[in-house]
Short mmCIF file of C-alpha atoms and ligand atoms in Angstrom, two decimals:
data_model
loop_
_atom_site.label_atom_id
_atom_site.label_comp_id
_atom_site.label_asym_id
_atom_site.label_seq_id
_atom_site.Cartn_x
_atom_site.Cartn_y
_atom_site.Cartn_z
CA MET A 1 -29.33 -18.89 24.02
CA SER A 2 -26.11 -16.89 23.44
CA ASP A 3 -25.98 -13.45 21.82
CA PHE A 4 -23.36 -14.64 19.32
CA SER A 5 -22.05 -17.95 17.97
CA ILE A 6 -18.45 -16.70 18.15
CA ALA A 7 -16.87 -13.80 20.06
CA ILE A 8 -13.36 -12.80 18.95
CA VAL A 9 -11.43 -10.83 21.55
CA GLY A 10 -8.87 -8.70 19.71
CA GLY A 11 -8.84 -7.42 16.15
CA GLY A 12 -5.12 -7.48 15.32
CA PRO A 13 -3.83 -9.55 12.37
CA ALA A 14 -5.09 -12.78 14.00
CA GLY A 15 -8.57 -11.60 15.06
CA ALA A 16 -9.22 -9.59 11.89
CA THR A 17 -8.20 -12.54 9.67
CA LEU A 18 -10.45 -14.91 11.61
CA ALA A 19 -13.39 -12.47 11.38
CA ARG A 20 -12.85 -12.27 7.62
CA LEU A 21 -12.69 -16.04 7.09
CA LEU A 22 -15.47 -17.35 9.35
CA ASP A 23 -18.51 -18.64 7.55
CA LYS A 24 -21.36 -16.11 7.25
CA ARG A 25 -23.77 -18.59 8.85
CA PHE A 26 -22.17 -17.75 12.22
CA SER A 27 -23.06 -14.62 14.14
CA VAL A 28 -19.65 -13.16 14.95
CA LEU A 29 -18.70 -10.44 17.44
CA LEU A 30 -15.30 -8.77 17.06
CA ILE A 31 -14.13 -6.84 20.14
CA ASP A 32 -11.30 -4.32 19.80
CA GLY A 33 -10.88 -0.68 20.78
CA LYS A 34 -8.76 0.33 17.76
CA THR A 35 -10.01 3.18 15.58
CA ASP A 36 -8.48 5.62 13.10
CA SER A 37 -8.41 8.40 15.70
CA GLU A 38 -5.05 9.79 16.86
CA ALA A 39 -5.86 8.76 20.45
CA SER A 40 -6.52 5.14 19.46
CA PHE A 41 -4.49 2.19 20.74
CA ARG A 42 -1.66 1.44 18.31
CA LYS A 43 0.24 -1.82 18.34
CA VAL A 44 3.92 -1.31 19.18
CA CYS A 45 5.61 -2.99 16.23
CA GLY A 46 8.43 -2.70 13.73
CA GLY A 47 5.84 -2.91 10.97
CA LEU A 48 7.91 -5.18 8.73
CA LEU A 49 6.01 -7.73 6.68
CA SER A 50 8.14 -10.87 6.36
CA PRO A 51 8.21 -13.17 3.32
CA ASP A 52 6.18 -15.73 5.33
CA ALA A 53 3.47 -13.14 5.95
CA GLN A 54 3.60 -12.05 2.30
CA LYS A 55 3.12 -15.70 1.32
CA ALA A 56 0.09 -15.96 3.62
CA PHE A 57 -1.45 -12.95 1.85
CA ALA A 58 -0.56 -14.39 -1.55
CA GLU A 59 -2.44 -17.56 -0.59
CA PHE A 60 -5.51 -15.43 0.17
CA ASP A 61 -5.04 -13.66 -3.19
CA LEU A 62 -4.89 -10.39 -1.22
CA THR A 63 -2.95 -7.36 -2.39
CA LEU A 64 -1.76 -4.52 -0.15
CA PRO A 65 -3.07 -1.01 -0.76
CA LYS A 66 -0.32 1.53 -1.50
CA ASP A 67 -1.16 3.86 1.41
CA ILE A 68 -0.15 1.14 3.92
CA MET A 69 3.42 1.20 2.64
CA VAL A 70 5.94 3.65 4.02
CA ASP A 71 9.11 5.11 2.66
CA PRO A 72 11.68 3.62 2.02
CA GLN A 73 11.71 -0.08 1.23
CA ILE A 74 15.04 -1.47 2.45
CA PHE A 75 16.77 -4.55 1.06
CA SER A 76 19.34 -5.34 3.72
CA VAL A 77 19.68 -5.48 7.47
CA ARG A 78 22.77 -4.05 9.12
CA THR A 79 23.48 -6.58 11.87
CA ILE A 80 25.57 -5.24 14.71
CA ASP A 81 27.17 -7.10 17.59
CA LEU A 82 27.96 -4.33 20.04
CA ASN A 83 30.04 -6.66 22.19
CA THR A 84 32.60 -7.48 19.51
CA ARG A 85 31.84 -4.39 17.39
CA THR A 86 31.31 -6.70 14.43
CA GLU A 87 28.97 -5.65 11.66
CA ARG A 88 27.54 -7.56 8.70
CA HIS A 89 24.83 -6.90 6.15
CA TYR A 90 22.30 -9.57 5.25
CA GLN A 91 19.80 -9.41 2.42
CA ARG A 92 16.19 -9.18 3.59
CA PHE A 93 12.86 -9.18 1.78
CA TYR A 94 10.64 -7.35 4.26
CA MET A 95 8.01 -4.80 3.32
CA ASN A 96 8.10 -1.61 5.38
CA LEU A 97 4.54 -0.77 6.54
CA ASP A 98 2.52 1.60 8.66
CA ARG A 99 1.42 -0.98 11.22
CA HIS A 100 -1.66 0.93 12.42
CA LYS A 101 -2.96 1.46 8.88
CA PHE A 102 -2.22 -2.20 8.15
CA ASP A 103 -4.30 -3.33 11.17
CA LEU A 104 -7.21 -1.05 10.22
CA TRP A 105 -7.10 -2.30 6.63
CA LEU A 106 -7.14 -5.95 7.75
CA GLU A 107 -10.11 -5.25 10.02
CA SER A 108 -11.94 -3.48 7.18
CA LEU A 109 -11.86 -6.75 5.20
CA ALA A 110 -14.19 -8.46 7.71
CA PRO A 111 -17.68 -8.75 6.16
CA PRO A 112 -20.45 -6.40 7.33
CA THR A 113 -22.16 -9.40 8.94
CA VAL A 114 -19.49 -9.25 11.69
CA THR A 115 -20.69 -7.12 14.63
CA ARG A 116 -17.99 -4.71 15.82
CA PHE A 117 -17.70 -3.66 19.43
CA PHE A 118 -15.23 -0.84 19.98
CA GLY A 119 -13.88 -1.45 23.45
CA LYS A 120 -12.04 -3.87 25.68
CA CYS A 121 -13.01 -7.20 27.15
CA GLY A 122 -12.37 -7.27 30.90
CA LYS A 123 -13.73 -10.35 32.60
CA ILE A 124 -14.43 -13.72 30.98
CA SER A 125 -16.44 -16.48 32.63
CA ARG A 126 -18.21 -19.65 31.61
CA GLU A 127 -21.86 -19.83 32.65
CA ASP A 128 -24.69 -22.15 31.55
CA GLY A 129 -22.60 -23.67 28.76
CA CYS A 130 -21.63 -20.37 27.14
CA TYR A 131 -18.96 -17.72 27.58
CA LYS A 132 -19.84 -14.45 29.24
CA LEU A 133 -17.69 -11.44 28.35
CA LYS A 134 -17.79 -8.25 30.37
CA CYS A 135 -16.68 -5.42 28.12
CA ARG A 136 -16.13 -1.71 28.46
CA GLY A 137 -16.80 0.37 25.35
CA ASN A 138 -14.51 3.19 24.21
CA ASP A 139 -17.37 5.49 25.28
CA GLY A 140 -17.20 4.11 28.86
CA THR A 141 -20.35 1.97 28.68
CA GLU A 142 -20.36 -1.44 30.38
CA ASN A 143 -21.68 -4.32 28.27
CA ILE A 144 -22.11 -8.06 28.72
CA PHE A 145 -22.06 -10.40 25.71
CA THR A 146 -22.52 -14.14 25.63
CA ALA A 147 -21.13 -16.49 22.98
CA ASP A 148 -20.95 -20.24 22.33
CA ILE A 149 -17.31 -19.96 21.25
CA VAL A 150 -14.73 -17.45 22.42
CA VAL A 151 -11.46 -16.80 20.59
CA GLY A 152 -8.52 -15.07 22.25
CA ALA A 153 -6.82 -13.01 19.53
CA ASP A 154 -5.80 -10.48 22.14
CA GLY A 155 -2.04 -10.63 21.76
CA ALA A 156 0.79 -10.99 24.26
CA GLY A 157 -1.17 -9.94 27.36
CA SER A 158 -4.14 -12.13 26.42
CA ALA A 159 -7.02 -12.07 28.92
CA VAL A 160 -8.45 -15.20 27.28
CA ARG A 161 -5.16 -17.07 27.71
CA LYS A 162 -5.04 -16.05 31.39
CA PHE A 163 -8.63 -17.26 31.83
CA LEU A 164 -7.91 -20.61 30.16
CA TYR A 165 -4.41 -21.24 31.52
CA PRO A 166 -4.07 -19.18 34.73
CA LYS A 167 -0.98 -21.12 35.89
CA LYS A 168 0.87 -21.39 32.59
CA GLU A 169 3.83 -19.04 32.28
CA ILE A 170 5.53 -18.07 29.05
CA ARG A 171 8.77 -16.12 28.77
CA ARG A 172 8.01 -12.46 28.27
CA TYR A 173 10.02 -9.33 27.59
CA THR A 174 9.22 -5.64 27.65
CA ALA A 175 9.52 -4.14 24.19
CA ILE A 176 10.34 -0.43 24.18
CA GLN A 177 10.32 1.70 21.03
CA GLN A 178 11.10 5.36 20.51
CA TRP A 179 10.41 7.52 17.48
CA PHE A 180 12.84 10.27 16.44
CA PRO A 181 13.04 12.65 13.50
CA GLU A 182 15.29 10.86 10.97
CA SER A 183 18.72 12.51 10.99
CA HIS A 184 20.99 9.81 9.52
CA ALA A 185 22.56 10.50 6.13
CA LYS A 186 20.94 7.38 4.67
CA PRO A 187 17.89 5.42 5.88
CA PHE A 188 18.68 1.94 7.14
CA TYR A 189 17.34 -1.06 8.96
CA SER A 190 19.41 -2.65 11.71
CA CYS A 191 19.36 -5.58 14.10
CA ILE A 192 21.42 -5.11 17.25
CA PHE A 193 22.83 -7.63 19.70
CA ASP A 194 24.14 -6.27 22.97
CA PRO A 195 24.41 -8.95 25.68
CA LYS A 196 25.41 -6.26 28.21
CA THR A 197 21.87 -4.84 28.18
CA SER A 198 19.64 -7.63 26.83
CA ASP A 199 19.71 -11.33 25.99
CA CYS A 200 17.23 -10.62 23.20
CA CYS A 201 17.67 -8.18 20.31
CA SER A 202 17.02 -4.58 19.31
CA TRP A 203 16.27 -3.01 15.95
CA SER A 204 16.05 0.28 14.13
CA ILE A 205 13.96 1.14 11.11
CA SER A 206 13.66 4.26 9.04
CA LYS A 207 9.97 4.94 8.37
CA ASP A 208 8.93 7.97 6.36
CA SER A 209 10.65 10.90 8.06
CA PHE A 210 11.10 8.98 11.34
CA PHE A 211 13.83 6.86 12.81
CA ILE A 212 12.41 4.17 15.08
CA PHE A 213 14.61 2.44 17.61
CA GLY A 214 13.31 -0.40 19.74
CA GLY A 215 14.38 -3.44 21.66
CA ALA A 216 13.16 -6.29 23.84
CA PHE A 217 14.46 -6.30 27.41
CA ALA A 218 14.00 -8.37 30.56
CA PRO A 219 11.11 -6.62 32.38
CA LYS A 220 13.20 -5.72 35.47
CA ASN A 221 15.05 -2.42 34.90
CA CYS A 222 14.04 -2.48 31.23
CA ARG A 223 14.05 1.29 30.80
CA LYS A 224 17.54 1.58 32.31
CA ALA A 225 18.82 -1.14 29.95
CA PHE A 226 17.16 0.59 26.98
CA GLU A 227 18.81 3.94 27.78
CA GLU A 228 22.18 2.22 28.40
CA GLN A 229 21.94 0.53 25.01
CA LYS A 230 21.08 3.83 23.31
CA LYS A 231 24.21 5.33 24.90
CA ARG A 232 26.33 2.47 23.56
CA LEU A 233 24.80 2.90 20.11
CA THR A 234 25.40 6.66 20.16
CA GLU A 235 29.10 5.89 20.68
CA TYR A 236 28.76 3.55 17.69
CA GLY A 237 27.39 6.35 15.45
CA PHE A 238 23.61 6.15 15.88
CA LYS A 239 21.81 9.50 16.07
CA PHE A 240 18.86 9.70 18.43
CA GLY A 241 18.10 13.22 19.67
CA THR A 242 14.87 13.96 21.54
CA PRO A 243 12.24 11.25 21.17
CA LEU A 244 8.91 12.29 19.67
CA LYS A 245 7.17 9.28 21.18
CA THR A 246 8.02 6.41 23.54
CA GLU A 247 5.91 3.25 23.46
CA ALA A 248 6.14 -0.09 25.26
CA CYS A 249 4.35 -3.43 25.40
CA ILE A 250 4.85 -7.05 26.39
CA VAL A 251 6.33 -9.39 23.79
CA LEU A 252 6.31 -13.16 24.23
CA ARG A 253 9.29 -15.34 23.40
CA PRO A 254 8.48 -19.06 23.54
CA LYS A 255 11.24 -21.35 24.82
CA SER A 256 9.54 -24.56 23.76
CA PRO A 257 6.66 -25.68 21.52
CA PHE A 258 4.92 -26.66 24.81
CA ASP A 259 4.56 -22.93 25.53
CA ILE A 260 2.02 -22.77 22.71
CA CYS A 261 -1.57 -23.21 23.92
CA THR A 262 -4.43 -23.56 21.48
CA GLY A 263 -7.45 -23.65 23.83
CA ARG A 264 -10.15 -26.05 25.02
CA ASP A 265 -13.90 -26.37 25.69
CA GLY A 266 -14.96 -24.11 22.84
CA ALA A 267 -12.38 -21.46 23.68
CA PHE A 268 -9.46 -21.00 21.30
CA LEU A 269 -6.27 -18.98 21.08
CA VAL A 270 -4.74 -17.59 17.88
CA GLY A 271 -1.66 -15.50 17.09
CA GLU A 272 0.53 -14.20 19.88
CA ALA A 273 -2.17 -14.99 22.47
CA ALA A 274 -1.42 -18.66 21.70
CA GLY A 275 2.32 -17.99 22.09
CA LEU A 276 2.85 -18.09 18.33
CA ILE A 277 5.74 -15.71 17.64
CA SER A 278 9.27 -16.33 16.44
CA PRO A 279 11.67 -16.45 19.43
CA SER A 280 14.58 -15.64 17.10
CA SER A 281 13.31 -12.58 15.21
CA LEU A 282 10.08 -11.71 17.12
CA GLU A 283 8.24 -11.93 13.77
CA GLY A 284 4.61 -12.63 14.57
CA ILE A 285 2.30 -11.40 11.81
CA SER A 286 2.65 -14.55 9.69
CA PHE A 287 1.90 -16.76 12.72
CA ALA A 288 -1.14 -14.62 13.58
CA VAL A 289 -2.58 -14.79 10.07
CA ASN A 290 -1.81 -18.47 9.54
CA SER A 291 -3.18 -19.63 12.90
CA ALA A 292 -6.39 -17.65 12.27
CA ARG A 293 -6.76 -19.32 8.87
CA LEU A 294 -6.36 -22.77 10.43
CA LEU A 295 -8.91 -22.04 13.16
CA ALA A 296 -11.41 -20.69 10.61
CA GLU A 297 -11.03 -23.90 8.59
CA VAL A 298 -11.75 -26.00 11.70
CA ILE A 299 -14.75 -23.97 12.89
CA ASN A 300 -16.23 -23.68 9.37
CA SER A 301 -16.00 -27.46 8.92
CA GLY A 302 -18.45 -27.92 11.83
CA ILE A 303 -16.35 -30.83 13.15
CA ASP A 304 -17.40 -32.43 16.50
CA ASP A 305 -14.16 -31.94 18.40
CA PRO A 306 -12.78 -28.62 17.10
CA SER A 307 -10.25 -28.18 19.96
CA LYS A 308 -8.50 -31.44 19.06
CA LYS A 309 -8.59 -30.71 15.33
CA TYR A 310 -7.22 -27.18 15.78
CA ALA A 311 -4.41 -28.48 18.02
CA GLU A 312 -3.52 -30.98 15.25
CA LYS A 313 -3.69 -28.38 12.48
CA ILE A 314 -1.40 -26.02 14.37
CA LEU A 315 1.42 -28.64 14.56
CA PRO A 316 3.31 -27.31 11.49
CA LEU A 317 3.36 -23.84 13.10
CA LYS A 318 4.65 -25.38 16.35
CA LEU A 319 7.33 -27.16 14.35
CA LYS A 320 8.32 -23.86 12.77
CA ILE A 321 8.66 -22.32 16.25
CA LEU A 322 10.84 -25.31 17.22
CA VAL A 323 13.13 -24.64 14.24
CA LYS A 324 13.37 -20.96 15.31
CA ILE A 325 14.20 -22.07 18.89
CA MET A 326 17.01 -24.22 17.49
CA LYS A 327 18.28 -21.23 15.48
CA CYS A 328 18.46 -19.05 18.61
CA PRO A 329 21.91 -20.18 19.91
CA PHE A 330 23.48 -19.18 16.58
CA MET A 331 22.02 -15.70 16.97
CA TYR A 332 22.06 -15.20 20.73
CA SER A 333 25.07 -17.09 22.09
CA PRO A 334 27.88 -14.49 21.93
CA PHE A 335 30.43 -17.18 20.99
CA LEU A 336 28.39 -18.78 18.18
CA ARG A 337 27.20 -15.40 16.87
CA LYS A 338 30.81 -14.23 16.70
CA LEU A 339 31.73 -17.34 14.69
CA VAL A 340 28.76 -16.92 12.33
CA MET A 341 29.37 -13.21 11.78
CA LYS A 342 33.14 -13.57 11.38
CA SER A 343 32.61 -16.38 8.84
CA GLY A 344 30.50 -14.05 6.69
CA ILE A 345 28.12 -16.91 5.83
CA SER A 346 25.04 -15.55 3.98
CA SER A 347 26.23 -11.96 4.37
CA ILE A 348 26.43 -9.48 1.51
CA THR A 349 29.06 -6.87 0.73
CA VAL A 350 27.71 -3.36 0.74
CA ARG A 351 29.86 -1.03 -1.30
CA GLU A 352 29.64 2.47 0.13
CA ARG A 353 29.79 5.27 -2.45
CA ASP A 354 31.67 8.43 -1.48
C1 FAD N 401 8.14 -4.04 19.42
C2 FAD N 401 7.66 -5.13 18.54
C3 FAD N 401 8.03 -5.16 17.21
C4 FAD N 401 7.53 -6.15 16.37
N1 FAD N 401 7.85 -6.12 15.05
C5 FAD N 401 7.31 -7.03 14.21
C6 FAD N 401 7.54 -6.92 12.81
O1 FAD N 401 8.20 -6.00 12.33
N2 FAD N 401 7.01 -7.88 12.01
C7 FAD N 401 6.25 -8.90 12.51
O2 FAD N 401 5.80 -9.76 11.75
N3 FAD N 401 6.00 -9.00 13.85
C8 FAD N 401 6.49 -8.08 14.70
N4 FAD N 401 6.21 -8.15 16.02
C9 FAD N 401 5.30 -9.20 16.50
C10 FAD N 401 3.87 -8.86 16.08
O3 FAD N 401 3.58 -7.50 16.30
C11 FAD N 401 2.84 -9.71 16.82
O4 FAD N 401 3.29 -11.03 16.97
C12 FAD N 401 1.53 -9.69 16.06
O5 FAD N 401 1.00 -8.39 16.03
C13 FAD N 401 0.54 -10.64 16.71
O6 FAD N 401 -0.72 -10.44 16.12
P1 FAD N 401 -2.01 -10.78 16.99
O7 FAD N 401 -3.18 -10.43 16.13
O8 FAD N 401 -1.88 -12.13 17.55
O9 FAD N 401 -1.94 -9.78 18.24
P2 FAD N 401 -1.86 -8.18 18.26
O10 FAD N 401 -1.36 -7.64 17.00
O11 FAD N 401 -1.16 -7.84 19.51
O12 FAD N 401 -3.38 -7.75 18.36
C14 FAD N 401 -4.10 -7.95 19.53
C15 FAD N 401 -5.31 -7.06 19.46
O13 FAD N 401 -6.13 -7.36 20.58
C16 FAD N 401 -6.60 -6.18 21.15
N5 FAD N 401 -6.82 -6.48 22.57
C17 FAD N 401 -5.90 -6.81 23.50
N6 FAD N 401 -6.49 -7.07 24.67
C18 FAD N 401 -7.82 -6.90 24.45
C19 FAD N 401 -8.95 -7.03 25.27
N7 FAD N 401 -8.85 -7.37 26.56
N8 FAD N 401 -10.18 -6.77 24.74
C20 FAD N 401 -10.29 -6.44 23.43
N9 FAD N 401 -9.25 -6.30 22.59
C21 FAD N 401 -8.02 -6.54 23.11
C22 FAD N 401 -5.53 -5.12 20.88
O14 FAD N 401 -6.15 -3.86 20.78
C23 FAD N 401 -4.98 -5.57 19.55
O15 FAD N 401 -5.57 -4.90 18.47
C24 FAD N 401 6.69 -7.16 16.89
C25 FAD N 401 6.33 -7.15 18.24
C26 FAD N 401 6.79 -6.13 19.05
C27 FAD N 401 6.35 -6.09 20.48
#
């Protein structure tokens, strides 16, 4: 007999949403080390809530508390191609959030019937028809939990994904972000393309009194590429100064819908652990929340073959990833991007006031 019906590894947007939506008849364990302490793990993220994610919350009839929002809310993205020194503004409808507060709020919505374990899951094995999870608590204690179902909601470096698909590779980048005191005359949000240093993109966001600059780079020599890009942006007018904080993590970038893995044998993957993240914009919160909703629907229905049903239900999200993959050449091929930006299609005119 297992300790829990369902163990969720990871309490980010995917894991927290699943914990909130699972039927109360299940005994649920949610494993994540995040707390509100300063020393706690914090997800490296731009903290922008896309319209798709906003729609997912609207469908749950959820409203965001004010203290999750940060200052200012920005209505356009300054898109810069450093190669051609072309710049365009595009209207955007993101909400600017404090990502750590957002994660803690989402987790707080899980019902009290969910057992919380503050720590990290190390080893996963399958023994006697159930999953055995070896976990280390934030306080250093070693614990073993067993569960009938295990869900990997543990993000880009997913231990559950590695356990289920040890040979399956998915394209990955190193995301590096630095925080600076804001020193630009006006806050802004930017998206930067610089093929000299990365074949992915970079971004900057003003958040409260901070200026955050980050980018996704090929893992080899990523820090060198990051610093080189900062230098190129300084020449372009960006102000960095001394960083207050440098953070880094893996970010996945699927090349094909086949990169997305949903799980098998009573083990499931949701959110970025499944490979669900936009390869064009690296937006992942909507995919995390929506995949968790779909898995909750499947598990709550008590269907006989939940792996097959979940794989079917996730198809529209896979299709959405396919559309984003098809969009990539228009954003990432220097030639096509130049054409798109020069054409001005969908761009807006920003009138600077003296
Ligand atoms: C630099 C950067 C900027 C981004 N900006 C945006 C943005 O602005 N908007 C947007 O929509 N998306 C953005 N994304 C993508 C987005 O952050 C992710 O796709 C999204 O957070 C995925 O949610 P998730 O719940 O699947 O995983 P995560 O948010 O990564 O959560 C995984 C959780 O699992 C926990 N965990 C991991 N391993 C273990 C373990 N072994 N045991 C227990 N717990 C574990 C972690 O503590 C974490 O809380 C960005 C990504 C990066 C890297």
